[in-house]
PDB file of C-alpha atoms in Angstrom:
ATOM      1  CA  UNK N   5     -16.275-163.231  57.093  1.00 36.00           C
ATOM      2  CA  UNK N   6     -19.502-165.174  57.032  1.00 32.00           C
ATOM      3  CA  UNK N   7     -21.279-164.683  60.343  1.00 32.00           C
ATOM      4  CA  UNK N   8     -24.927-165.421  59.609  1.00 33.00           C
ATOM      5  CA  UNK N   9     -27.044-168.086  58.005  1.00 32.00           C
ATOM      6  CA  UNK N  10     -30.691-168.620  57.032  1.00 32.00           C
ATOM      7  CA  UNK N  11     -32.266-171.034  59.535  1.00 32.00           C
ATOM      8  CA  UNK N  12     -34.578-172.517  56.981  1.00 36.00           C
ATOM      9  CA  UNK N  13     -36.035-171.817  53.584  1.00 35.00           C
ATOM     10  CA  UNK N  14     -39.644-172.118  54.726  1.00 37.00           C
ATOM     11  CA  UNK N  15     -40.096-168.664  56.219  1.00 38.00           C
ATOM     12  CA  UNK N  16     -37.980-168.988  59.367  1.00 38.00           C
ATOM     13  CA  UNK N  17     -36.132-165.899  60.477  1.00 35.00           C
ATOM     14  CA  UNK N  18     -32.477-165.229  59.916  1.00 33.00           C
ATOM     15  CA  UNK N  19     -30.368-165.526  63.039  1.00 33.00           C
ATOM     16  CA  UNK N  20     -26.957-164.034  63.612  1.00 31.00           C
ATOM     17  CA  UNK N  21     -24.397-166.684  64.441  1.00 34.00           C
ATOM     18  CA  UNK N  22     -21.792-168.851  62.813  1.00 35.00           C
ATOM     19  CA  UNK N  23     -22.523-170.142  59.311  1.00 36.00           C
ATOM     20  CA  UNK N  24     -24.714-173.203  59.303  1.00 36.00           C
ATOM     21  CA  UNK N  25     -23.467-176.008  57.057  1.00 35.00           C
ATOM     22  CA  UNK N  26     -25.270-179.308  56.971  1.00 36.00           C
ATOM     23  CA  UNK N  27     -25.659-181.685  54.064  1.00 39.00           C
ATOM     24  CA  UNK N  28     -29.211-182.319  52.977  1.00 41.00           C
ATOM     25  CA  UNK N  29     -31.111-180.110  55.458  1.00 37.00           C
ATOM     26  CA  UNK N  30     -31.771-177.183  53.109  1.00 39.00           C
ATOM     27  CA  UNK N  31     -29.697-174.661  55.054  1.00 37.00           C
ATOM     28  CA  UNK N  32     -27.953-172.223  52.764  1.00 35.00           C
ATOM     29  CA  UNK N  33     -25.211-170.059  54.254  1.00 34.00           C
ATOM     30  CA  UNK N  34     -25.384-166.349  53.536  1.00 35.00           C
ATOM     31  CA  UNK N  35     -22.859-163.620  54.190  1.00 36.00           C
ATOM     32  CA  UNK N  36     -23.571-160.503  56.230  1.00 36.00           C
ATOM     33  CA  UNK N  37     -20.952-157.999  57.284  1.00 39.00           C
ATOM     34  CA  UNK N  38     -21.130-157.298  61.007  1.00 36.00           C
ATOM     35  CA  UNK N  39     -18.641-154.866  62.578  1.00 41.00           C
ATOM     36  CA  UNK N  40     -16.686-156.605  65.319  1.00 42.00           C
ATOM     37  CA  UNK N  41     -13.294-156.920  66.893  1.00 43.00           C
ATOM     38  CA  UNK N  42     -11.401-159.629  65.081  1.00 44.00           C
ATOM     39  CA  UNK N  43      -9.210-162.315  66.581  1.00 43.00           C
ATOM     40  CA  UNK N  44      -6.494-163.699  64.351  1.00 46.00           C
ATOM     41  CA  UNK N  45      -3.783-166.282  64.777  1.00 40.00           C
ATOM     42  CA  UNK N  46      -0.239-164.960  64.982  1.00 43.00           C
ATOM     43  CA  UNK N  47       3.015-166.803  64.187  1.00 46.00           C
ATOM     44  CA  UNK N  48       3.550-167.440  67.909  1.00 46.00           C
ATOM     45  CA  UNK N  49       0.169-169.146  68.060  1.00 48.00           C
ATOM     46  CA  UNK N  50      -1.245-166.345  70.205  1.00 53.00           C
ATOM     47  CA  UNK N  51      -4.268-164.266  69.164  1.00 67.00           C
ATOM     48  CA  UNK N  52      -4.315-160.564  68.440  1.00 87.00           C
ATOM     49  CA  UNK N  53      -7.025-157.960  68.785  1.00 91.00           C
ATOM     50  CA  UNK N  54      -7.697-154.883  66.683  1.00 92.00           C
ATOM     51  CA  UNK N  55     -10.353-152.253  66.373  1.00 94.00           C
ATOM     52  CA  UNK N  56     -10.958-149.181  64.260  1.00 95.00           C
ATOM     53  CA  UNK N  57     -11.819-146.184  66.421  1.00 96.00           C
ATOM     54  CA  UNK N  58     -12.974-142.665  65.612  1.00 96.00           C
ATOM     55  CA  UNK N  59     -10.222-140.061  65.914  1.00 96.00           C
ATOM     56  CA  UNK N  60     -11.728-138.489  69.017  1.00 95.00           C
ATOM     57  CA  UNK N  61     -10.431-138.099  72.587  1.00 95.00           C
ATOM     58  CA  UNK N  62     -13.130-140.480  73.873  1.00 95.00           C
ATOM     59  CA  UNK N  63     -11.508-143.323  71.902  1.00 96.00           C
ATOM     60  CA  UNK N  64      -8.765-143.560  74.531  1.00 96.00           C
ATOM     61  CA  UNK N  65     -11.288-145.081  76.970  1.00 97.00           C
ATOM     62  CA  UNK N  66     -12.371-147.688  74.401  1.00 96.00           C
ATOM     63  CA  UNK N  67      -8.718-148.472  73.676  1.00 97.00           C
ATOM     64  CA  UNK N  68      -7.973-148.958  77.386  1.00 97.00           C
ATOM     65  CA  UNK N  69     -10.894-151.391  77.684  1.00 97.00           C
ATOM     66  CA  UNK N  70      -9.667-153.395  74.680  1.00 96.00           C
ATOM     67  CA  UNK N  71      -6.125-153.601  76.084  1.00 97.00           C
ATOM     68  CA  UNK N  72      -7.400-154.688  79.517  1.00 97.00           C
ATOM     69  CA  UNK N  73      -9.674-157.287  77.903  1.00 95.00           C
ATOM     70  CA  UNK N  74      -6.850-158.711  75.769  1.00 95.00           C
ATOM     71  CA  UNK N  75      -4.482-158.876  78.738  1.00 96.00           C
ATOM     72  CA  UNK N  76      -7.111-160.589  80.900  1.00 95.00           C
ATOM     73  CA  UNK N  77      -7.825-163.119  78.135  1.00 93.00           C
ATOM     74  CA  UNK N  78      -4.097-163.899  77.977  1.00 93.00           C
ATOM     75  CA  UNK N  79      -3.706-164.132  81.771  1.00 94.00           C
ATOM     76  CA  UNK N  80      -1.423-161.073  81.786  1.00 96.00           C
ATOM     77  CA  UNK N  81      -3.437-158.805  84.080  1.00 96.00           C
ATOM     78  CA  UNK N  82      -0.256-157.586  85.802  1.00 97.00           C
ATOM     79  CA  UNK N  83       0.441-155.506  82.650  1.00 97.00           C
ATOM     80  CA  UNK N  84      -3.019-153.875  82.573  1.00 97.00           C
ATOM     81  CA  UNK N  85      -2.090-150.634  84.350  1.00 96.00           C
ATOM     82  CA  UNK N  86       0.985-149.962  82.205  1.00 97.00           C
ATOM     83  CA  UNK N  87      -0.893-151.105  79.086  1.00 97.00           C
ATOM     84  CA  UNK N  88      -3.715-148.651  79.790  1.00 97.00           C
ATOM     85  CA  UNK N  89      -1.230-145.784  80.187  1.00 96.00           C
ATOM     86  CA  UNK N  90       0.696-146.679  77.019  1.00 96.00           C
ATOM     87  CA  UNK N  91      -2.424-146.997  74.866  1.00 97.00           C
ATOM     88  CA  UNK N  92      -3.853-143.756  76.281  1.00 95.00           C
ATOM     89  CA  UNK N  93      -0.734-141.858  75.246  1.00 94.00           C
ATOM     90  CA  UNK N  94      -0.533-143.464  71.794  1.00 95.00           C
ATOM     91  CA  UNK N  95      -4.217-142.810  71.065  1.00 96.00           C
ATOM     92  CA  UNK N  96      -3.973-139.231  72.352  1.00 93.00           C
ATOM     93  CA  UNK N  97      -1.025-138.559  70.028  1.00 92.00           C
ATOM     94  CA  UNK N  98      -2.921-140.029  67.065  1.00 93.00           C
ATOM     95  CA  UNK N  99      -6.016-137.972  67.900  1.00 93.00           C
ATOM     96  CA  UNK N 100      -3.911-134.798  67.972  1.00 90.00           C
ATOM     97  CA  UNK N 101      -1.772-135.436  64.906  1.00 87.00           C
ATOM     98  CA  UNK N 102      -3.470-137.922  62.531  1.00 87.00           C
ATOM     99  CA  UNK N 103      -4.953-136.877  59.199  1.00 82.00           C
ATOM    100  CA  UNK N 104      -7.942-139.189  58.991  1.00 88.00           C
ATOM    101  CA  UNK N 105     -11.282-139.646  60.686  1.00 94.00           C
ATOM    102  CA  UNK N 106     -10.286-143.007  62.198  1.00 95.00           C
ATOM    103  CA  UNK N 107      -7.329-144.685  63.857  1.00 95.00           C
ATOM    104  CA  UNK N 108      -6.605-148.391  64.267  1.00 96.00           C
ATOM    105  CA  UNK N 109      -5.640-150.057  67.544  1.00 96.00           C
ATOM    106  CA  UNK N 110      -3.770-153.368  67.360  1.00 95.00           C
ATOM    107  CA  UNK N 111      -2.930-155.481  70.426  1.00 96.00           C
ATOM    108  CA  UNK N 112      -0.793-158.530  69.691  1.00 95.00           C
ATOM    109  CA  UNK N 113       1.590-160.982  71.304  1.00 93.00           C
ATOM    110  CA  UNK N 114       4.866-161.250  69.429  1.00 91.00           C
ATOM    111  CA  UNK N 115       6.012-163.687  72.121  1.00 90.00           C
ATOM    112  CA  UNK N 116       4.545-165.594  75.066  1.00 91.00           C
ATOM    113  CA  UNK N 117       5.617-162.945  77.622  1.00 94.00           C
ATOM    114  CA  UNK N 118       5.352-159.873  75.360  1.00 95.00           C
ATOM    115  CA  UNK N 119       2.393-157.698  74.373  1.00 96.00           C
ATOM    116  CA  UNK N 120       2.640-155.099  71.607  1.00 97.00           C
ATOM    117  CA  UNK N 121       0.196-152.204  71.631  1.00 97.00           C
ATOM    118  CA  UNK N 122       0.127-150.261  68.379  1.00 96.00           C
ATOM    119  CA  UNK N 123      -1.878-147.356  67.002  1.00 96.00           C
ATOM    120  CA  UNK N 124      -2.056-146.836  63.240  1.00 95.00           C
ATOM    121  CA  UNK N 125      -2.916-143.488  61.675  1.00 93.00           C
ATOM    122  CA  UNK N 126      -2.602-141.900  58.249  1.00 92.00           C
ATOM    123  CA  UNK N 127       0.017-139.310  59.142  1.00 90.00           C
ATOM    124  CA  UNK N 128       3.494-140.107  57.854  1.00 88.00           C
ATOM    125  CA  UNK N 129       5.124-137.683  60.284  1.00 85.00           C
ATOM    126  CA  UNK N 130       7.073-139.620  62.921  1.00 77.00           C
ATOM    127  CA  UNK N 131       6.347-138.907  66.567  1.00 78.00           C
ATOM    128  CA  UNK N 132       8.704-136.396  68.171  1.00 69.00           C
ATOM    129  CA  UNK N 133       9.808-135.826  71.727  1.00 67.00           C
ATOM    130  CA  UNK N 134       8.963-132.248  72.594  1.00 63.00           C
ATOM    131  CA  UNK N 135      10.530-130.454  75.496  1.00 62.00           C
ATOM    132  CA  UNK N 136       7.878-129.665  78.067  1.00 57.00           C
ATOM    133  CA  UNK N 137       7.971-127.412  81.070  1.00 56.00           C
ATOM    134  CA  UNK N 138       6.377-128.050  84.431  1.00 55.00           C
ATOM    135  CA  UNK N 139       3.431-125.827  83.478  1.00 58.00           C
ATOM    136  CA  UNK N 140       2.736-127.486  80.090  1.00 47.00           C
ATOM    137  CA  UNK N 141      -0.414-129.573  79.677  1.00 53.00           C
ATOM    138  CA  UNK N 142       1.125-131.875  77.061  1.00 54.00           C
ATOM    139  CA  UNK N 143       4.410-133.087  75.670  1.00 52.00           C
ATOM    140  CA  UNK N 144       5.166-135.934  78.066  1.00 61.00           C
ATOM    141  CA  UNK N 145       3.397-138.813  76.346  1.00 75.00           C
ATOM    142  CA  UNK N 146       6.337-140.342  74.489  1.00 84.00           C
ATOM    143  CA  UNK N 147       8.546-139.964  77.562  1.00 86.00           C
ATOM    144  CA  UNK N 148       5.939-141.931  79.514  1.00 87.00           C
ATOM    145  CA  UNK N 149       5.706-144.603  76.788  1.00 90.00           C
ATOM    146  CA  UNK N 150       9.511-144.916  76.692  1.00 89.00           C
ATOM    147  CA  UNK N 151       9.620-145.249  80.477  1.00 91.00           C
ATOM    148  CA  UNK N 152       6.940-147.936  80.704  1.00 92.00           C
ATOM    149  CA  UNK N 153       7.631-149.975  77.579  1.00 94.00           C
ATOM    150  CA  UNK N 154      10.413-152.533  77.232  1.00 94.00           C
ATOM    151  CA  UNK N 155      10.686-151.267  73.635  1.00 94.00           C
ATOM    152  CA  UNK N 156       8.806-148.811  71.474  1.00 93.00           C
ATOM    153  CA  UNK N 157       9.024-147.544  67.934  1.00 93.00           C
ATOM    154  CA  UNK N 158       7.405-146.477  64.711  1.00 92.00           C
ATOM    155  CA  UNK N 159       6.763-148.553  61.575  1.00 94.00           C
ATOM    156  CA  UNK N 160       6.318-146.525  58.391  1.00 93.00           C
ATOM    157  CA  UNK N 161       3.433-147.787  56.260  1.00 93.00           C
ATOM    158  CA  UNK N 162       2.535-146.858  52.672  1.00 93.00           C
ATOM    159  CA  UNK N 163      -0.448-144.845  53.941  1.00 90.00           C
ATOM    160  CA  UNK N 164       0.843-143.649  57.329  1.00 92.00           C
ATOM    161  CA  UNK N 165       2.534-145.135  60.367  1.00 93.00           C
ATOM    162  CA  UNK N 166       2.144-147.477  63.305  1.00 95.00           C
ATOM    163  CA  UNK N 167       3.471-146.294  66.674  1.00 94.00           C
ATOM    164  CA  UNK N 168       3.847-149.117  69.162  1.00 95.00           C
ATOM    165  CA  UNK N 169       5.054-150.004  72.619  1.00 96.00           C
ATOM    166  CA  UNK N 170       5.917-153.466  73.928  1.00 96.00           C
ATOM    167  CA  UNK N 171       5.300-154.570  77.480  1.00 97.00           C
ATOM    168  CA  UNK N 172       6.950-157.662  78.915  1.00 96.00           C
ATOM    169  CA  UNK N 173       6.246-159.663  81.992  1.00 94.00           C
ATOM    170  CA  UNK N 174       8.787-158.814  84.684  1.00 86.00           C
ATOM    171  CA  UNK N 175       9.740-162.473  85.144  1.00 77.00           C
ATOM    172  CA  UNK N 176      10.769-162.695  81.452  1.00 64.00           C
ATOM    173  CA  UNK N 177      13.547-160.071  81.593  1.00 55.00           C
TER     174      UNK N 177
END
């Protein structure tokens, strides 16, 4: 993606911003790669958000912020609490079980009243419900996701999997 352009060819400094295109003014667009969260159009006409995160426990906080930001941008703040819980559990599972240094968070809108929160990792092993006792520190994440999400599942990918949960506005059920 081209995100920068030379301001002028007479010694002016480069400035980060959208590419500058103007006939006859001497501005030549250049390309610089800048890490950023991308927004892309989806078939429903709604944007989606994604970000690559390090496979570390602290990434759950970043993921929660991204989900809350996406939901606020879409006017769906009523789903923020459940969305933060779902993404926390999905990221925590990926941190524990993935086989790569990074994971990918994807927040999309497959429909006007639906948000899909997905975490992609390079492990092909599907998530499993584990029995957990009252004294166990873990093992309840997928039960929580299943309880909060209108739907959830796993998509197998050539290099790993995507585990996702969908939240829907209550008035759309």
